[in-house]
PDB file of C-alpha atoms and ligand atoms in Angstrom:
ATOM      1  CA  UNK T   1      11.558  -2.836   7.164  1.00 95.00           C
ATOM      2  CA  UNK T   2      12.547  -6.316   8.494  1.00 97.00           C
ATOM      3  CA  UNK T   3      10.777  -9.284   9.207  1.00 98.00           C
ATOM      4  CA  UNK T   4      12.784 -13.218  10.936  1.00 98.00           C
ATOM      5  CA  UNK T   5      11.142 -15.800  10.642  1.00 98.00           C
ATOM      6  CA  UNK T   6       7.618 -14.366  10.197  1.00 98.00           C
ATOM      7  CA  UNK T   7       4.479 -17.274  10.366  1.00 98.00           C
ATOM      8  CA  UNK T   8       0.884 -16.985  10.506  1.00 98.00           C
ATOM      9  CA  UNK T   9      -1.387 -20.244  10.832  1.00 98.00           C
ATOM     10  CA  UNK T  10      -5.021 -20.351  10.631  1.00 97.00           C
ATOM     11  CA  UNK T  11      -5.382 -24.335  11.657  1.00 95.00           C
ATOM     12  CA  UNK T  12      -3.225 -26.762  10.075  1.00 94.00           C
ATOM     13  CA  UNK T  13      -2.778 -24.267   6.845  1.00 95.00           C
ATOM     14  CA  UNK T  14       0.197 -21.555   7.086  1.00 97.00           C
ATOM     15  CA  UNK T  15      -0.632 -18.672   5.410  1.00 98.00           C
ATOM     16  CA  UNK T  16       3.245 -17.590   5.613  1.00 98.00           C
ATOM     17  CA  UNK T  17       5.672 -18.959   7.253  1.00 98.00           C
ATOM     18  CA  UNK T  18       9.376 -18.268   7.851  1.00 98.00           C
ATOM     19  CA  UNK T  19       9.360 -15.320   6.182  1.00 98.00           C
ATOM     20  CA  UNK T  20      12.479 -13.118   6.701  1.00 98.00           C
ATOM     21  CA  UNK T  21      13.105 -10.254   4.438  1.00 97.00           C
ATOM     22  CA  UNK T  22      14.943  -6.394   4.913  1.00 97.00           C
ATOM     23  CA  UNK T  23      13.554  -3.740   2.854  1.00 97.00           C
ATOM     24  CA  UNK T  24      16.134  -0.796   1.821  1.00 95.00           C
ATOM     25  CA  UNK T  25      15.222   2.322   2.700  1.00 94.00           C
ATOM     26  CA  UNK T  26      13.765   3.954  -0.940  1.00 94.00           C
ATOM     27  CA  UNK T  27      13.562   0.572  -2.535  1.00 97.00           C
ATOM     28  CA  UNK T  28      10.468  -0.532  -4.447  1.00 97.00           C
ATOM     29  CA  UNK T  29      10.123  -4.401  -3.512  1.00 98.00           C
ATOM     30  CA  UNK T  30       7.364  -6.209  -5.601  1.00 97.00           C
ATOM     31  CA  UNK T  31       5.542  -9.428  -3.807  1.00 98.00           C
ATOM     32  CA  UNK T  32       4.959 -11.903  -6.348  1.00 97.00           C
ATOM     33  CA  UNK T  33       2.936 -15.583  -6.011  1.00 96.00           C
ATOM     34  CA  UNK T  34       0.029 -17.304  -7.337  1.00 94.00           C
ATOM     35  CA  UNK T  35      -3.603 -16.870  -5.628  1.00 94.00           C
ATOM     36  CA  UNK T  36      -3.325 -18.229  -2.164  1.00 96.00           C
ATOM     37  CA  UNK T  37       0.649 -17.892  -1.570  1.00 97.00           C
ATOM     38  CA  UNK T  38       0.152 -15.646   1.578  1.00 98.00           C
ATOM     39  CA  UNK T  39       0.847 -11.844  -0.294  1.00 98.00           C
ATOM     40  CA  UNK T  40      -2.344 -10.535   1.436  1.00 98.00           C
ATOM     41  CA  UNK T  41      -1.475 -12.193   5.080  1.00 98.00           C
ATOM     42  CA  UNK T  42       2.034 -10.446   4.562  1.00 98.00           C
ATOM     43  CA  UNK T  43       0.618  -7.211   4.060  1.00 98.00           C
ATOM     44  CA  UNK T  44      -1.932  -7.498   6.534  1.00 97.00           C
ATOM     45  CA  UNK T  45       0.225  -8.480   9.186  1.00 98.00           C
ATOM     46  CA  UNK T  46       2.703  -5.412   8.264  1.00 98.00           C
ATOM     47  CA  UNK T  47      -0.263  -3.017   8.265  1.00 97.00           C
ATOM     48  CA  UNK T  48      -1.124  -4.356  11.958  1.00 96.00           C
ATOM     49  CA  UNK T  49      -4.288  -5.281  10.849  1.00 95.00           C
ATOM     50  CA  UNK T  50      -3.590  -9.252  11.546  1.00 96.00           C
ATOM     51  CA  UNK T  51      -1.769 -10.603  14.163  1.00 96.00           C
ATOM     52  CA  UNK T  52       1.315 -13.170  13.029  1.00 97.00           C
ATOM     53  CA  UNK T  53       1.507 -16.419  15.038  1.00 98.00           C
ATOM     54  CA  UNK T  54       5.181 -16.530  15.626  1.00 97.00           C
ATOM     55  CA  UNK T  55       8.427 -14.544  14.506  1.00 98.00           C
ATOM     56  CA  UNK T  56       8.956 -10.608  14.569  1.00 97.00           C
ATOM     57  CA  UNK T  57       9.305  -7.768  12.121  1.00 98.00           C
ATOM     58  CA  UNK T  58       9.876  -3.944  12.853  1.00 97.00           C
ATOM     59  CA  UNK T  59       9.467  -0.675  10.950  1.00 97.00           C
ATOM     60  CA  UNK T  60      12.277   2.003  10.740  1.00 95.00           C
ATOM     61  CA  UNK T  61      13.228   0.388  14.435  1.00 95.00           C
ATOM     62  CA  UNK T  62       9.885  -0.569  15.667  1.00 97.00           C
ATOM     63  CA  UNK T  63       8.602  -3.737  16.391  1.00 96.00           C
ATOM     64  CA  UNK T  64       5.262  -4.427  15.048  1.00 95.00           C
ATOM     65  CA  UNK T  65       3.555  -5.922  18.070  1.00 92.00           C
ATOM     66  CA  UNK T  66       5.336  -3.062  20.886  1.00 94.00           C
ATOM     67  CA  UNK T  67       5.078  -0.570  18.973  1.00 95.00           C
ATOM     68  CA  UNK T  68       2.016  -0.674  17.161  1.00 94.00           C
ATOM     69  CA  UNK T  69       0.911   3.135  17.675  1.00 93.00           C
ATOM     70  CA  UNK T  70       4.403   4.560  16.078  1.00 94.00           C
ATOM     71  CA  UNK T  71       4.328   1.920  13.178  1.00 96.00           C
ATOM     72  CA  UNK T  72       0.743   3.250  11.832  1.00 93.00           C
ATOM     73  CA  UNK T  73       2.324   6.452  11.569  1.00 91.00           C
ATOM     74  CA  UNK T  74       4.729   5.515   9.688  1.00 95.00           C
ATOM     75  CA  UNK T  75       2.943   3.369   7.110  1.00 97.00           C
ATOM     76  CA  UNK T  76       0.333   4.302   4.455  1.00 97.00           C
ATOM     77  CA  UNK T  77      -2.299   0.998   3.304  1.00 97.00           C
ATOM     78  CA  UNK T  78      -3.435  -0.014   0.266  1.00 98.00           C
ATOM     79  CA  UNK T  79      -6.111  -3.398   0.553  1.00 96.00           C
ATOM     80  CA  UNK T  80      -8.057  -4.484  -1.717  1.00 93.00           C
ATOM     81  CA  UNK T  81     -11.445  -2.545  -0.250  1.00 94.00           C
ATOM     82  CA  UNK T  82     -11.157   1.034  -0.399  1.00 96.00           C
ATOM     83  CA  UNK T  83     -11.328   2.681   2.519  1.00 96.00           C
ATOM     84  CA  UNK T  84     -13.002   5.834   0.920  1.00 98.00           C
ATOM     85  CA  UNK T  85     -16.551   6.796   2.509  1.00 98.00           C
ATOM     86  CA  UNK T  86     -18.816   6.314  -0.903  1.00 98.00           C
ATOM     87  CA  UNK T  87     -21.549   8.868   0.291  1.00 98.00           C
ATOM     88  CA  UNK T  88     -18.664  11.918   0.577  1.00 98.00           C
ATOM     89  CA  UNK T  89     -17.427  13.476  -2.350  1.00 98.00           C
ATOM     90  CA  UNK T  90     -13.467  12.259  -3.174  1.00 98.00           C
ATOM     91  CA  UNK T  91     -12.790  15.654  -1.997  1.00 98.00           C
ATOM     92  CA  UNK T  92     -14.705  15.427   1.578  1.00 98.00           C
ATOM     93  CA  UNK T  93     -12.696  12.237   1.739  1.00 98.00           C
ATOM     94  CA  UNK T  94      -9.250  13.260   1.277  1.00 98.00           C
ATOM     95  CA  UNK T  95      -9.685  16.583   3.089  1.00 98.00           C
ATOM     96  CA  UNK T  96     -10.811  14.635   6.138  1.00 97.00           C
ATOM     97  CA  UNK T  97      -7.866  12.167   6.131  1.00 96.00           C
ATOM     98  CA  UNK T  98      -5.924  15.308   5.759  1.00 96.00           C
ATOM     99  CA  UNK T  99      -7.323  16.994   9.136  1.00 96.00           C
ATOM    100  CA  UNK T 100      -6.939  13.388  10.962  1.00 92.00           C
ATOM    101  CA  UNK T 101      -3.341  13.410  10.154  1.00 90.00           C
ATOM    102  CA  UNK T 102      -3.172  17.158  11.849  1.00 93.00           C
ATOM    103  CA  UNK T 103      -3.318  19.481   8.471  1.00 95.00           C
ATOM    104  CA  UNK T 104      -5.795  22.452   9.689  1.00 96.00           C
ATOM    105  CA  UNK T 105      -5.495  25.309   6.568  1.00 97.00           C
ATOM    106  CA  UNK T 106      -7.626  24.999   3.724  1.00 96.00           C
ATOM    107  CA  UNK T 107      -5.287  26.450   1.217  1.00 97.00           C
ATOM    108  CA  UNK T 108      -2.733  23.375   2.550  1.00 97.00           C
ATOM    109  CA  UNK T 109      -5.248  21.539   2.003  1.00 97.00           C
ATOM    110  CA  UNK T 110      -6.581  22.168  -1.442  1.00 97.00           C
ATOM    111  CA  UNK T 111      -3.206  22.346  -2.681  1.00 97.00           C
ATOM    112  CA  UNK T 112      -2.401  19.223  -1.517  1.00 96.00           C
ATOM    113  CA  UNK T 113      -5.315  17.160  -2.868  1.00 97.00           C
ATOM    114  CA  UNK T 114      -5.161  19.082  -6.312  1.00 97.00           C
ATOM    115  CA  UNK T 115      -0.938  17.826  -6.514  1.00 95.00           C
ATOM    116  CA  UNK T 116      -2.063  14.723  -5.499  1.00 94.00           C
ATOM    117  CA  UNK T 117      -4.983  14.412  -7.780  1.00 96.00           C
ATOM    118  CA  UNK T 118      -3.139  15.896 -10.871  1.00 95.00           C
ATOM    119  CA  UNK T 119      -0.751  13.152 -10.472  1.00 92.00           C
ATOM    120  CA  UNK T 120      -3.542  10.457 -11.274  1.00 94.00           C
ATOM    121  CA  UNK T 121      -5.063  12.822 -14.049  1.00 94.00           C
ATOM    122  CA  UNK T 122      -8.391  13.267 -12.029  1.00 96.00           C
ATOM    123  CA  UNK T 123      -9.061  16.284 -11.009  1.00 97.00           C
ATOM    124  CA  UNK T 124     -11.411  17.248 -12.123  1.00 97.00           C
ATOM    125  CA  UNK T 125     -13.663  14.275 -10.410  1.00 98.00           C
ATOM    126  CA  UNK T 126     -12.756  15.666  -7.458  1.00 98.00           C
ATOM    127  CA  UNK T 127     -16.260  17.219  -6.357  1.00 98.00           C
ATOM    128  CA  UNK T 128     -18.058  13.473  -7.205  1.00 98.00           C
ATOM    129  CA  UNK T 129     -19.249  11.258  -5.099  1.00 98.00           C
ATOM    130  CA  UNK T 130     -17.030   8.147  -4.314  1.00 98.00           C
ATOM    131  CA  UNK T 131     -19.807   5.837  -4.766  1.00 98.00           C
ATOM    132  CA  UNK T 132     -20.601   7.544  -8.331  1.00 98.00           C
ATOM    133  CA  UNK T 133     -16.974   6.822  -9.460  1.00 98.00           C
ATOM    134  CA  UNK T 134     -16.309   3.947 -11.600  1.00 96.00           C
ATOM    135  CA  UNK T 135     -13.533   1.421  -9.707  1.00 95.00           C
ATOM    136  CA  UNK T 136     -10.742   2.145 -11.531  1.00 95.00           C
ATOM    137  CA  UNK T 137     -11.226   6.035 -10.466  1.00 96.00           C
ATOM    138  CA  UNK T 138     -11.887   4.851  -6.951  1.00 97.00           C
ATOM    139  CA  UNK T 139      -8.447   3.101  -6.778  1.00 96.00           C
ATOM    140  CA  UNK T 140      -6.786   6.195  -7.975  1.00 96.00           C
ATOM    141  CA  UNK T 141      -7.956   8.096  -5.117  1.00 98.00           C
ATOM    142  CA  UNK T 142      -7.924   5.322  -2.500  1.00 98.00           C
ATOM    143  CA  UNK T 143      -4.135   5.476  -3.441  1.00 97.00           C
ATOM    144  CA  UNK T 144      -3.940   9.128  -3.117  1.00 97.00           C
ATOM    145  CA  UNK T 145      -5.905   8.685   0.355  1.00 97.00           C
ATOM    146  CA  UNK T 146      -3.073   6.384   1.239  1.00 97.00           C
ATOM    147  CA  UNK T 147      -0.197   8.584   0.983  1.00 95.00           C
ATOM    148  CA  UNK T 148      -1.691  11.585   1.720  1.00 93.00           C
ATOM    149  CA  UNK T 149       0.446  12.017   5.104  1.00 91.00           C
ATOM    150  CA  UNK T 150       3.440  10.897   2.993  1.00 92.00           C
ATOM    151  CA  UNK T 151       4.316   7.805   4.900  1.00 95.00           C
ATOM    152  CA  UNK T 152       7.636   5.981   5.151  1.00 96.00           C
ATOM    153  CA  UNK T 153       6.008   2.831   4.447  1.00 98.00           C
ATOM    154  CA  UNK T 154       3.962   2.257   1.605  1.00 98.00           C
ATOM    155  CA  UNK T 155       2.184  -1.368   1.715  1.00 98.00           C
ATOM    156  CA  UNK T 156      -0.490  -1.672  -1.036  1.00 98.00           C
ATOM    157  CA  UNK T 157      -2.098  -5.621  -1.952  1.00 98.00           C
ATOM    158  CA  UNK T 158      -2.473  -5.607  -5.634  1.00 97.00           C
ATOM    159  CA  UNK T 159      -2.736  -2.003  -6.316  1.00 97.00           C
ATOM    160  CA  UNK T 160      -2.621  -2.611  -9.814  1.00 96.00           C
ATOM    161  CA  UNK T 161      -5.316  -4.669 -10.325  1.00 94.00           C
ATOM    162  CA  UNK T 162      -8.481  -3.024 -11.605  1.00 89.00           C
ATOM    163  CA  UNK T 163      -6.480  -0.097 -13.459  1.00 93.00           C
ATOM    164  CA  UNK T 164      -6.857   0.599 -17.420  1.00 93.00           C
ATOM    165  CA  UNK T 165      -3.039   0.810 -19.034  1.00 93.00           C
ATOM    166  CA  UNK T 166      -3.199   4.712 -18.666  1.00 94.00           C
ATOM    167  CA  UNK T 167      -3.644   3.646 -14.721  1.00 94.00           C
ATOM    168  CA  UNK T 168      -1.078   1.427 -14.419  1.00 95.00           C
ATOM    169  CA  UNK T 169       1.205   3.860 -16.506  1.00 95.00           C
ATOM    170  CA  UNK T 170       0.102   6.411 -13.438  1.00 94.00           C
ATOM    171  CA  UNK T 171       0.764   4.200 -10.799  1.00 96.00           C
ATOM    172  CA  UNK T 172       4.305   3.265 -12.031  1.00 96.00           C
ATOM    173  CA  UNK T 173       5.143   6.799 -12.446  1.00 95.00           C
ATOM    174  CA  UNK T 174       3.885   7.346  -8.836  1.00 95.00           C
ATOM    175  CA  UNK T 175       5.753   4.814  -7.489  1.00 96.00           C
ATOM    176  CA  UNK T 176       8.786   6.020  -8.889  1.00 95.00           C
ATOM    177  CA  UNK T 177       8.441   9.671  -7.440  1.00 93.00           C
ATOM    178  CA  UNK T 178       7.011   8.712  -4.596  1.00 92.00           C
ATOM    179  CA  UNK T 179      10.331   6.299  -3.560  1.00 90.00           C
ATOM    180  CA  UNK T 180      11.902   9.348  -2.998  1.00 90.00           C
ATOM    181  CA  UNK T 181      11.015   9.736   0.239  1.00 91.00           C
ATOM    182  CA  UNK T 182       9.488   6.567   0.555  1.00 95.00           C
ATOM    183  CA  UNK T 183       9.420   3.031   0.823  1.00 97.00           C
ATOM    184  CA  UNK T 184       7.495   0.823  -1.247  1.00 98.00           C
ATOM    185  CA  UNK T 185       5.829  -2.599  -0.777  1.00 98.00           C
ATOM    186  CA  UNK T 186       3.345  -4.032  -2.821  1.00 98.00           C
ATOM    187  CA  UNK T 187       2.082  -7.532  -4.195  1.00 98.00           C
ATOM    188  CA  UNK T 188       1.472  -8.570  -7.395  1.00 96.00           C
ATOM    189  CA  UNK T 189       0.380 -12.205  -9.225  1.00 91.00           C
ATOM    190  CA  UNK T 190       1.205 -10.144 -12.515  1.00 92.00           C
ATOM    191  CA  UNK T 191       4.698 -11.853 -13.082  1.00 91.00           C
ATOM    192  CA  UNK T 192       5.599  -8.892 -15.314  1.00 93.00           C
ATOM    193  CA  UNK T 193       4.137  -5.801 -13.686  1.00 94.00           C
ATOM    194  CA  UNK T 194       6.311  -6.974 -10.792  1.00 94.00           C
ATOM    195  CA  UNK T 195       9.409  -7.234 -13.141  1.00 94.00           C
ATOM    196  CA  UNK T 196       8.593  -3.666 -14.595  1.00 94.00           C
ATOM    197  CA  UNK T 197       7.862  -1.494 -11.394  1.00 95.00           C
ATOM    198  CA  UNK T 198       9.990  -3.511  -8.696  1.00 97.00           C
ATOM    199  CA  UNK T 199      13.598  -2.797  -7.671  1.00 96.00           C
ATOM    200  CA  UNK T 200      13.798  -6.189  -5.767  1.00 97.00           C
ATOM    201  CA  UNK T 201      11.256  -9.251  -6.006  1.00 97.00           C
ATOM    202  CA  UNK T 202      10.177 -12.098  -3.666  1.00 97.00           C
ATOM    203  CA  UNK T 203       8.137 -15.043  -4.876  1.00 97.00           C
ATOM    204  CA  UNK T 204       5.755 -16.266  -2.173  1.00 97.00           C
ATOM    205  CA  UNK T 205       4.651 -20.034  -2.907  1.00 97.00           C
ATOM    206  CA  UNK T 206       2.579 -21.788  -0.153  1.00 97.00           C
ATOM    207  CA  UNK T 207       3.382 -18.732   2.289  1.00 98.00           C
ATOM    208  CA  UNK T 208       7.499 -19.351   1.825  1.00 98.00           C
ATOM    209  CA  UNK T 209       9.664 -17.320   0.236  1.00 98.00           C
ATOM    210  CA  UNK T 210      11.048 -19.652  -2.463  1.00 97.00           C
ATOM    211  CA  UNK T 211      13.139 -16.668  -4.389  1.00 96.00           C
ATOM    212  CA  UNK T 212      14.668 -13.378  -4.213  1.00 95.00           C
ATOM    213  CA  UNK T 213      16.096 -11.551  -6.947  1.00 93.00           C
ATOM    214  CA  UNK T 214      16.918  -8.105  -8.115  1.00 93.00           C
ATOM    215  CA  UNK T 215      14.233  -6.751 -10.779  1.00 81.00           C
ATOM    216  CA  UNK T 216      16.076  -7.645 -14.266  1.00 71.00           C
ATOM    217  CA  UNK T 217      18.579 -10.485 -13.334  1.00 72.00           C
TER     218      UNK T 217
HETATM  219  P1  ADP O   1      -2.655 -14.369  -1.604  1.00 52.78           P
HETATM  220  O1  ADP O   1      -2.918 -12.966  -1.206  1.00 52.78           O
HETATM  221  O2  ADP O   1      -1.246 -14.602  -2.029  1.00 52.78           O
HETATM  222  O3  ADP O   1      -3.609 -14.831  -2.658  1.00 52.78           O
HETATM  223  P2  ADP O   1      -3.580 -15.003   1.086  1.00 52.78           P
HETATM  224  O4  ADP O   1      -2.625 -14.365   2.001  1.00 52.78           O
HETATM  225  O5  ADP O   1      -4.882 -14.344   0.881  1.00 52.78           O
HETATM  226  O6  ADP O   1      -2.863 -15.303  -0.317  1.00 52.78           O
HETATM  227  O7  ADP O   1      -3.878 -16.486   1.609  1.00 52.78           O
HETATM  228  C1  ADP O   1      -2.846 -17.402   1.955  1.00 52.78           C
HETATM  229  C2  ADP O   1      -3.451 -18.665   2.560  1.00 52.78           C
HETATM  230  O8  ADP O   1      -4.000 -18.376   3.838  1.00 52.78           O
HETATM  231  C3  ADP O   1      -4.590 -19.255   1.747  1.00 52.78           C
HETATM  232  O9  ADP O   1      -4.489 -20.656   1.790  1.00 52.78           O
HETATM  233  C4  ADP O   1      -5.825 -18.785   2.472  1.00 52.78           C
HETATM  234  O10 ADP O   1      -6.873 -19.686   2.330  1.00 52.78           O
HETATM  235  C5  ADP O   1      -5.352 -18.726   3.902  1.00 52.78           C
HETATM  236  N1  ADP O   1      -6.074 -17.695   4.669  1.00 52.78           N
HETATM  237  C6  ADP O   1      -5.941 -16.361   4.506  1.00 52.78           C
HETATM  238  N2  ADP O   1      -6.742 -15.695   5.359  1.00 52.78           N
HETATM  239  C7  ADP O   1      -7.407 -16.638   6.071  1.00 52.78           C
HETATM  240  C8  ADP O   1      -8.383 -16.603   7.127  1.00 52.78           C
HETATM  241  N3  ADP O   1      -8.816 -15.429   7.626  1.00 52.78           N
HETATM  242  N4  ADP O   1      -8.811 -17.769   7.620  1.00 52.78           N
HETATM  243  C9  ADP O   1      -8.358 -18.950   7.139  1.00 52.78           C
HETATM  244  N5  ADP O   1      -7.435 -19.058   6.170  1.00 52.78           N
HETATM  245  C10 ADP O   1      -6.960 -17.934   5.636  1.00 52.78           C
HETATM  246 MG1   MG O   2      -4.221 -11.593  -2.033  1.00 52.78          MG
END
């Protein structure tokens, strides 16, 4: 993942602006920066969901703006709404963004969501309704949604905010097998959650990059 020179203005105010960084294949690069710094805009803009105003940045090759219908393949999102359907049970939800991704057998299918699920010690709140859960359970399974295809890309906007310790334990431990096959970008304004989980680090302030740094120098 690469972005040059990456801005986005709304009016005089730039949410980000020059932003160039290359992400490593398998790395796990943490976000970091105050309320306001332009972490969110970053991640919206790499999940295609915002337009940037000027600059470029590609995924595995393609270019954000070109090649917009290969790039959401590619990547799995994590915002700060859910996008879970609160009326269908969590597994209704994760069986359905199974069979839009192009998984048709049920036994897949189960045995998917129940290695998935184990992962985040919930399985058995698998038959609940979403908008039954407490939020801390819905962010475990709005992660699992996420990477249920197994993307490339993992971008997630404060994924650890909301979670008990025992959740943020999870998540790390996620992170960690799931940078296996993937790569992992998330944002953080926990200065030392970033330090823990993150291979490399860039500090956002005012929407510029003002540091990056390898996690424990
Ligand atoms: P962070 O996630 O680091 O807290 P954001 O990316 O949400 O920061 O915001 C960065 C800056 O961009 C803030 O000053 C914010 O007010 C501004 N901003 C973000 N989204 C919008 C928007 N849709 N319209 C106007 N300003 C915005
Ligand atoms: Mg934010």
């Amino acid at each position: 993942m690469k972005t040059s020179n990456l801005s986005k203005s709304y009016g005089d105010i730039f949410a980000i602006r020059d932003v160039s960084i290359e992400i490593n294949q398998g790395e796990i690069f943490g976000l970091m920066g105050p309320n306001g710094a332009g972490k969110s805009t970053l991640i919206r803009i790499l999940s295609t969901l915002t337009k940037s105003s000027s600059g470029e940045a590609s995924i595995f090759g393609y270019n954000l703006r070109k090649d917009q219908r290969q790039v959401k393949k590619l990547i799995g999102i994590v915002l700060h709404h859910n996008l879970l359907y609160d009326e269908l049970t969590a597994k209704e939800n994760l069986s359905y963004y199974l069979r839009l991704y192009g998984f048709r057998n049920k036994e897949t299918i189960e045995k998917i969501i129940f290695e998935k699920t184990s992962q985040f010690n919930i399985v058995d709140r698998v038959e609940d309704q979403i908008g039954t859960l407490s939020s801390g359970q819905r962010k475990r399974f709005d992660i699992i949604r996420a990477t249920i295809h197994n993307p490339k890309l993992l971008l997630l906007d404060e994924p650890f905010s909301g979670l008990d310790r025992q959740g943020i334990a999870q998540l790390k431990d996620f992170f960690n097998s799931t940078k296996k096959n993937s790569t992992i970008l998330f944002s953080t304004h926990n200065q030392q959650i970033g330090e823990e989980v993150s291979d490399r680090i860039a500090t956002l302030e005012k929407g510029r990059i003002i540091e990056t740094k390898t996690s424990g120098d």
